[in-house]
Amino acid sequence: MTTEPAYAGAAAQFEPLRSKLMRVAYRMLGSVADAEDVVQEAFIRWMRTERAEVRQPEAFLRRTVTRLCLDQLKSARHQRETYVGPWLPEPVVEEDEAEDVTLPLMMALERLSPLERAAFLLHDVFGLQFEEVAAEIERDPGACRQLAARAREHVREARPRFKVEKQRGLEIAEAFFDASRSGDMKALGAMLSADVTAHADGGGKRPAATEPALGFEAVMTQYAVVAAWLKDNRSELVRYGFINGLPGFVTLEVDGELQTTALDVEDGKITAIYVMRNPDKLRHLH
């Protein structure tokens, strides 16, 4: 049984690192709830560890979280294969666009093996040397270099070429909200790129398109249907913000559930629309 002083001592070392560990776990798993579970499990293991023998607590805990995530991803891959409709990561809503792993990149990470994802994130995103990555995922440095290189090749197109300026991004989000809710299809069409795509994740829990809409005509057709439905089923704006690094907004829909809409913007045009409707992935926003 853990004594109060032992718990307090473990917590004093762990709590300052919790947000960093959450960043690792969320980017590995794409799920806030799963990331929280992993970080809590890491804390339980930390309490049971002979902490006086740990020279670098942050490295030790990051290694613990990484390995727990790798175990989780093995079962998660099967869950993704049986998922109803498009899968999107759980949305994280922030005031600023400061995000090192945007929503499109997180979707690209889904196509990687668990080890490729870990090597890429630890080296390219979190800045670890390959010798450190090797210790984290129990592979030699040369293998880690190859894993990261393969991952880099797969996700290259998903990495943002440039960031949309904060205020401009929020202006586009506001204009998109107004046009899509009012049914102003001319204004909506003027915002979209020719190769725009639309993705909606309902997870089989709420109505959502089961396949992405690809191209300008398909997206316009889809939003014409949405606009017609919204005439009698108005949604309420909760807030504008950045969703996984992309400008967007949170709404309260007529069924009483939240929804997030994130917009990928290049050269002033919307190239992708990501709508989260799965209530299981929105609980942490309540």
Short mmCIF file of N, CA and C in Angstrom, two decimals, residues 137-257:
data_model
loop_
_atom_site.label_atom_id
_atom_site.label_comp_id
_atom_site.label_asym_id
_atom_site.label_seq_id
_atom_site.Cartn_x
_atom_site.Cartn_y
_atom_site.Cartn_z
N ILE A 137 12.19 3.06 -27.77
CA ILE A 137 11.39 2.04 -28.46
C ILE A 137 12.13 0.70 -28.58
N GLU A 138 13.27 0.62 -27.92
CA GLU A 138 14.03 -0.64 -27.86
C GLU A 138 14.43 -1.16 -29.23
N ARG A 139 14.98 -0.25 -30.03
CA ARG A 139 15.57 -0.60 -31.33
C ARG A 139 16.92 0.09 -31.41
N ASP A 140 17.81 -0.35 -32.31
CA ASP A 140 19.10 0.31 -32.39
C ASP A 140 18.95 1.62 -33.17
N PRO A 141 19.89 2.57 -33.01
CA PRO A 141 19.77 3.89 -33.65
C PRO A 141 19.61 3.82 -35.16
N GLY A 142 20.32 2.90 -35.80
CA GLY A 142 20.21 2.78 -37.26
C GLY A 142 18.80 2.41 -37.68
N ALA A 143 18.19 1.49 -36.96
CA ALA A 143 16.81 1.09 -37.27
C ALA A 143 15.86 2.26 -37.04
N CYS A 144 16.13 3.05 -36.01
CA CYS A 144 15.27 4.22 -35.73
C CYS A 144 15.36 5.25 -36.85
N ARG A 145 16.57 5.43 -37.39
CA ARG A 145 16.74 6.36 -38.53
C ARG A 145 15.89 5.90 -39.71
N GLN A 146 15.92 4.60 -39.99
CA GLN A 146 15.15 4.05 -41.11
C GLN A 146 13.65 4.20 -40.87
N LEU A 147 13.22 3.93 -39.63
CA LEU A 147 11.80 4.07 -39.29
C LEU A 147 11.34 5.51 -39.50
N ALA A 148 12.14 6.47 -39.02
CA ALA A 148 11.78 7.88 -39.15
C ALA A 148 11.78 8.32 -40.61
N ALA A 149 12.75 7.81 -41.39
CA ALA A 149 12.83 8.18 -42.81
C ALA A 149 11.61 7.67 -43.57
N ARG A 150 11.20 6.44 -43.30
CA ARG A 150 10.01 5.88 -43.95
C ARG A 150 8.77 6.69 -43.56
N ALA A 151 8.69 7.02 -42.29
CA ALA A 151 7.55 7.81 -41.81
C ALA A 151 7.52 9.17 -42.49
N ARG A 152 8.67 9.80 -42.58
CA ARG A 152 8.78 11.14 -43.18
C ARG A 152 8.27 11.11 -44.63
N GLU A 153 8.62 10.06 -45.34
CA GLU A 153 8.20 9.93 -46.73
C GLU A 153 6.67 9.83 -46.83
N HIS A 154 6.08 9.06 -45.90
CA HIS A 154 4.64 8.85 -45.94
C HIS A 154 3.84 10.10 -45.56
N VAL A 155 4.39 10.91 -44.67
CA VAL A 155 3.61 12.05 -44.16
C VAL A 155 4.00 13.37 -44.80
N ARG A 156 4.93 13.34 -45.75
CA ARG A 156 5.45 14.58 -46.34
C ARG A 156 4.33 15.49 -46.84
N GLU A 157 3.37 14.94 -47.56
CA GLU A 157 2.30 15.77 -48.13
C GLU A 157 1.38 16.36 -47.07
N ALA A 158 1.33 15.71 -45.90
CA ALA A 158 0.42 16.18 -44.85
C ALA A 158 1.04 17.27 -43.99
N ARG A 159 2.36 17.46 -44.09
CA ARG A 159 3.00 18.48 -43.27
C ARG A 159 2.66 19.86 -43.84
N PRO A 160 2.26 20.79 -42.98
CA PRO A 160 1.87 22.12 -43.49
C PRO A 160 3.03 22.83 -44.17
N ARG A 161 2.77 23.34 -45.37
CA ARG A 161 3.82 24.06 -46.09
C ARG A 161 4.00 25.47 -45.53
N PHE A 162 2.94 26.02 -45.01
CA PHE A 162 3.02 27.32 -44.34
C PHE A 162 1.80 27.45 -43.45
N LYS A 163 1.93 28.27 -42.42
CA LYS A 163 0.82 28.47 -41.50
C LYS A 163 -0.04 29.64 -41.96
N VAL A 164 -1.34 29.49 -41.76
CA VAL A 164 -2.23 30.61 -42.01
C VAL A 164 -2.10 31.55 -40.82
N GLU A 165 -2.04 32.84 -41.11
CA GLU A 165 -1.93 33.83 -40.03
C GLU A 165 -3.17 33.74 -39.15
N LYS A 166 -2.97 33.87 -37.82
CA LYS A 166 -4.04 33.62 -36.86
C LYS A 166 -5.33 34.37 -37.18
N GLN A 167 -5.25 35.68 -37.31
CA GLN A 167 -6.46 36.46 -37.53
C GLN A 167 -7.13 36.11 -38.84
N ARG A 168 -6.32 35.88 -39.88
CA ARG A 168 -6.88 35.50 -41.18
C ARG A 168 -7.58 34.16 -41.08
N GLY A 169 -6.98 33.22 -40.34
CA GLY A 169 -7.60 31.91 -40.16
C GLY A 169 -8.95 32.01 -39.47
N LEU A 170 -9.03 32.84 -38.45
CA LEU A 170 -10.29 33.00 -37.72
C LEU A 170 -11.34 33.71 -38.58
N GLU A 171 -10.89 34.64 -39.43
CA GLU A 171 -11.82 35.32 -40.35
C GLU A 171 -12.42 34.32 -41.34
N ILE A 172 -11.59 33.40 -41.85
CA ILE A 172 -12.08 32.38 -42.78
C ILE A 172 -13.05 31.45 -42.07
N ALA A 173 -12.72 31.08 -40.82
CA ALA A 173 -13.62 30.21 -40.05
C ALA A 173 -14.98 30.88 -39.83
N GLU A 174 -14.96 32.18 -39.52
CA GLU A 174 -16.20 32.91 -39.30
C GLU A 174 -17.01 33.01 -40.59
N ALA A 175 -16.33 33.29 -41.70
CA ALA A 175 -17.02 33.39 -42.99
C ALA A 175 -17.62 32.04 -43.39
N PHE A 176 -16.88 30.95 -43.13
CA PHE A 176 -17.38 29.61 -43.46
C PHE A 176 -18.60 29.27 -42.61
N PHE A 177 -18.52 29.60 -41.33
CA PHE A 177 -19.67 29.34 -40.44
C PHE A 177 -20.90 30.08 -40.95
N ASP A 178 -20.75 31.37 -41.25
CA ASP A 178 -21.88 32.18 -41.71
C ASP A 178 -22.47 31.63 -43.01
N ALA A 179 -21.60 31.32 -43.99
CA ALA A 179 -22.09 30.86 -45.29
C ALA A 179 -22.74 29.49 -45.19
N SER A 180 -22.14 28.57 -44.44
CA SER A 180 -22.67 27.21 -44.36
C SER A 180 -23.97 27.17 -43.57
N ARG A 181 -24.13 28.06 -42.59
CA ARG A 181 -25.35 28.07 -41.78
C ARG A 181 -26.48 28.86 -42.44
N SER A 182 -26.13 29.86 -43.24
CA SER A 182 -27.16 30.69 -43.88
C SER A 182 -27.60 30.11 -45.22
N GLY A 183 -26.80 29.17 -45.76
CA GLY A 183 -27.13 28.60 -47.06
C GLY A 183 -26.66 29.46 -48.22
N ASP A 184 -25.72 30.37 -47.96
CA ASP A 184 -25.17 31.22 -49.03
C ASP A 184 -24.13 30.41 -49.80
N MET A 185 -24.59 29.64 -50.77
CA MET A 185 -23.72 28.71 -51.48
C MET A 185 -22.70 29.44 -52.36
N LYS A 186 -23.06 30.62 -52.85
CA LYS A 186 -22.12 31.38 -53.67
C LYS A 186 -20.92 31.80 -52.82
N ALA A 187 -21.19 32.32 -51.62
CA ALA A 187 -20.11 32.73 -50.72
C ALA A 187 -19.29 31.51 -50.28
N LEU A 188 -19.98 30.40 -50.03
CA LEU A 188 -19.28 29.18 -49.62
C LEU A 188 -18.36 28.70 -50.73
N GLY A 189 -18.87 28.65 -51.95
CA GLY A 189 -18.07 28.17 -53.07
C GLY A 189 -16.85 29.02 -53.32
N ALA A 190 -16.94 30.32 -53.06
CA ALA A 190 -15.80 31.22 -53.27
C ALA A 190 -14.66 30.96 -52.32
N MET A 191 -14.95 30.26 -51.22
CA MET A 191 -13.91 29.97 -50.22
C MET A 191 -13.17 28.67 -50.48
N LEU A 192 -13.72 27.81 -51.33
CA LEU A 192 -13.20 26.46 -51.49
C LEU A 192 -12.22 26.35 -52.65
N SER A 193 -11.19 25.51 -52.46
CA SER A 193 -10.27 25.21 -53.56
C SER A 193 -10.91 24.19 -54.49
N ALA A 194 -10.34 24.04 -55.67
CA ALA A 194 -10.91 23.11 -56.66
C ALA A 194 -10.84 21.67 -56.19
N ASP A 195 -9.80 21.34 -55.39
CA ASP A 195 -9.62 19.95 -54.95
C ASP A 195 -9.99 19.77 -53.48
N VAL A 196 -10.88 20.61 -52.97
CA VAL A 196 -11.28 20.55 -51.57
C VAL A 196 -11.86 19.17 -51.23
N THR A 197 -11.67 18.74 -49.99
CA THR A 197 -12.26 17.50 -49.51
C THR A 197 -13.00 17.78 -48.20
N ALA A 198 -14.00 16.96 -47.90
CA ALA A 198 -14.75 17.10 -46.65
C ALA A 198 -14.82 15.74 -45.95
N HIS A 199 -14.49 15.73 -44.68
CA HIS A 199 -14.44 14.49 -43.89
C HIS A 199 -15.30 14.69 -42.65
N ALA A 200 -16.17 13.74 -42.35
CA ALA A 200 -17.02 13.82 -41.17
C ALA A 200 -16.94 12.52 -40.39
N ASP A 201 -16.71 12.62 -39.10
CA ASP A 201 -16.57 11.45 -38.22
C ASP A 201 -17.76 11.42 -37.27
N GLY A 202 -18.69 10.49 -37.55
CA GLY A 202 -19.82 10.28 -36.65
C GLY A 202 -19.67 9.01 -35.84
N GLY A 203 -18.71 8.16 -36.26
CA GLY A 203 -18.43 6.93 -35.52
C GLY A 203 -19.61 5.98 -35.40
N GLY A 204 -20.61 6.16 -36.26
CA GLY A 204 -21.80 5.32 -36.16
C GLY A 204 -22.73 5.74 -35.04
N LYS A 205 -22.39 6.83 -34.34
CA LYS A 205 -23.20 7.30 -33.20
C LYS A 205 -24.14 8.44 -33.59
N ARG A 206 -23.75 9.23 -34.60
CA ARG A 206 -24.57 10.35 -35.09
C ARG A 206 -24.49 10.35 -36.61
N PRO A 207 -25.50 10.90 -37.28
CA PRO A 207 -25.48 10.93 -38.75
C PRO A 207 -24.25 11.66 -39.28
N ALA A 208 -23.58 11.06 -40.25
CA ALA A 208 -22.41 11.66 -40.90
C ALA A 208 -22.15 10.89 -42.18
N ALA A 209 -21.57 11.56 -43.16
CA ALA A 209 -21.23 10.90 -44.43
C ALA A 209 -20.26 9.75 -44.16
N THR A 210 -20.51 8.61 -44.76
CA THR A 210 -19.66 7.43 -44.51
C THR A 210 -18.41 7.41 -45.37
N GLU A 211 -18.34 8.32 -46.35
CA GLU A 211 -17.16 8.45 -47.19
C GLU A 211 -16.83 9.94 -47.33
N PRO A 212 -15.55 10.30 -47.45
CA PRO A 212 -15.20 11.70 -47.66
C PRO A 212 -15.77 12.21 -49.00
N ALA A 213 -16.12 13.47 -49.04
CA ALA A 213 -16.51 14.13 -50.30
C ALA A 213 -15.24 14.67 -50.93
N LEU A 214 -14.98 14.30 -52.17
CA LEU A 214 -13.73 14.65 -52.84
C LEU A 214 -13.97 15.58 -54.02
N GLY A 215 -13.42 16.77 -53.97
CA GLY A 215 -13.55 17.71 -55.07
C GLY A 215 -14.64 18.74 -54.83
N PHE A 216 -14.52 19.86 -55.55
CA PHE A 216 -15.40 21.02 -55.36
C PHE A 216 -16.87 20.66 -55.52
N GLU A 217 -17.23 19.97 -56.59
CA GLU A 217 -18.65 19.68 -56.85
C GLU A 217 -19.23 18.79 -55.76
N ALA A 218 -18.49 17.78 -55.35
CA ALA A 218 -18.99 16.85 -54.32
C ALA A 218 -19.19 17.57 -52.99
N VAL A 219 -18.26 18.44 -52.64
CA VAL A 219 -18.37 19.17 -51.37
C VAL A 219 -19.53 20.16 -51.42
N MET A 220 -19.68 20.86 -52.55
CA MET A 220 -20.79 21.81 -52.68
C MET A 220 -22.14 21.08 -52.61
N THR A 221 -22.23 19.92 -53.23
CA THR A 221 -23.47 19.13 -53.17
C THR A 221 -23.77 18.73 -51.74
N GLN A 222 -22.75 18.28 -51.03
CA GLN A 222 -22.93 17.87 -49.64
C GLN A 222 -23.39 19.04 -48.78
N TYR A 223 -22.77 20.20 -48.95
CA TYR A 223 -23.12 21.34 -48.11
C TYR A 223 -24.45 21.98 -48.51
N ALA A 224 -24.90 21.77 -49.72
CA ALA A 224 -26.25 22.22 -50.10
C ALA A 224 -27.29 21.44 -49.30
N VAL A 225 -27.04 20.15 -49.13
CA VAL A 225 -27.93 19.30 -48.33
C VAL A 225 -27.88 19.73 -46.86
N VAL A 226 -26.67 19.98 -46.38
CA VAL A 226 -26.49 20.42 -44.99
C VAL A 226 -27.22 21.75 -44.75
N ALA A 227 -27.05 22.69 -45.66
CA ALA A 227 -27.67 24.01 -45.51
C ALA A 227 -29.19 23.90 -45.48
N ALA A 228 -29.75 23.05 -46.32
CA ALA A 228 -31.20 22.87 -46.34
C ALA A 228 -31.70 22.31 -45.01
N TRP A 229 -30.95 21.38 -44.45
CA TRP A 229 -31.35 20.78 -43.17
C TRP A 229 -31.22 21.79 -42.03
N LEU A 230 -30.19 22.64 -42.10
CA LEU A 230 -29.93 23.60 -41.03
C LEU A 230 -30.97 24.72 -40.96
N LYS A 231 -31.73 24.92 -42.04
CA LYS A 231 -32.76 25.95 -42.03
C LYS A 231 -33.75 25.74 -40.88
N ASP A 232 -34.09 24.49 -40.62
CA ASP A 232 -35.04 24.17 -39.55
C ASP A 232 -34.37 23.54 -38.34
N ASN A 233 -33.06 23.42 -38.39
CA ASN A 233 -32.32 22.77 -37.29
C ASN A 233 -31.07 23.58 -37.00
N ARG A 234 -31.26 24.80 -36.53
CA ARG A 234 -30.14 25.73 -36.37
C ARG A 234 -29.16 25.23 -35.32
N SER A 235 -27.89 25.43 -35.63
CA SER A 235 -26.86 25.12 -34.64
C SER A 235 -26.38 26.42 -34.01
N GLU A 236 -25.90 26.31 -32.79
CA GLU A 236 -25.48 27.49 -32.02
C GLU A 236 -23.96 27.54 -31.91
N LEU A 237 -23.39 28.67 -32.27
CA LEU A 237 -21.94 28.83 -32.17
C LEU A 237 -21.52 28.86 -30.70
N VAL A 238 -20.52 28.05 -30.36
CA VAL A 238 -19.97 28.04 -29.00
C VAL A 238 -18.72 28.92 -28.95
N ARG A 239 -17.81 28.71 -29.91
CA ARG A 239 -16.58 29.51 -29.95
C ARG A 239 -15.83 29.25 -31.25
N TYR A 240 -15.03 30.24 -31.64
CA TYR A 240 -14.03 30.05 -32.68
C TYR A 240 -12.71 29.70 -32.01
N GLY A 241 -11.82 29.06 -32.74
CA GLY A 241 -10.53 28.72 -32.18
C GLY A 241 -9.73 27.91 -33.18
N PHE A 242 -8.69 27.27 -32.68
CA PHE A 242 -7.85 26.41 -33.53
C PHE A 242 -8.00 24.97 -33.06
N ILE A 243 -8.39 24.12 -33.98
CA ILE A 243 -8.67 22.72 -33.69
C ILE A 243 -7.54 21.88 -34.27
N ASN A 244 -6.73 21.33 -33.38
CA ASN A 244 -5.54 20.60 -33.82
C ASN A 244 -4.73 21.44 -34.80
N GLY A 245 -4.57 22.72 -34.48
CA GLY A 245 -3.73 23.60 -35.27
C GLY A 245 -4.41 24.25 -36.46
N LEU A 246 -5.68 23.91 -36.73
CA LEU A 246 -6.40 24.48 -37.87
C LEU A 246 -7.49 25.42 -37.39
N PRO A 247 -7.74 26.51 -38.13
CA PRO A 247 -8.84 27.40 -37.74
C PRO A 247 -10.17 26.69 -37.86
N GLY A 248 -11.09 27.01 -36.96
CA GLY A 248 -12.39 26.36 -36.99
C GLY A 248 -13.30 26.86 -35.90
N PHE A 249 -14.29 26.04 -35.57
CA PHE A 249 -15.26 26.47 -34.57
C PHE A 249 -15.93 25.26 -33.92
N VAL A 250 -16.49 25.53 -32.74
CA VAL A 250 -17.26 24.53 -32.00
C VAL A 250 -18.71 24.99 -32.01
N THR A 251 -19.63 24.07 -32.29
CA THR A 251 -21.06 24.40 -32.30
C THR A 251 -21.83 23.44 -31.40
N LEU A 252 -22.98 23.92 -30.92
CA LEU A 252 -23.93 23.07 -30.21
C LEU A 252 -25.06 22.79 -31.19
N GLU A 253 -25.23 21.52 -31.53
CA GLU A 253 -26.20 21.15 -32.56
C GLU A 253 -27.59 20.94 -31.96
N VAL A 254 -28.58 20.81 -32.83
CA VAL A 254 -29.96 20.74 -32.39
C VAL A 254 -30.24 19.50 -31.54
N ASP A 255 -29.40 18.46 -31.66
CA ASP A 255 -29.59 17.25 -30.85
C ASP A 255 -28.96 17.39 -29.46
N GLY A 256 -28.42 18.59 -29.16
CA GLY A 256 -27.83 18.82 -27.85
C GLY A 256 -26.39 18.40 -27.73
N GLU A 257 -25.81 17.93 -28.82
CA GLU A 257 -24.42 17.49 -28.81
C GLU A 257 -23.51 18.56 -29.43
#
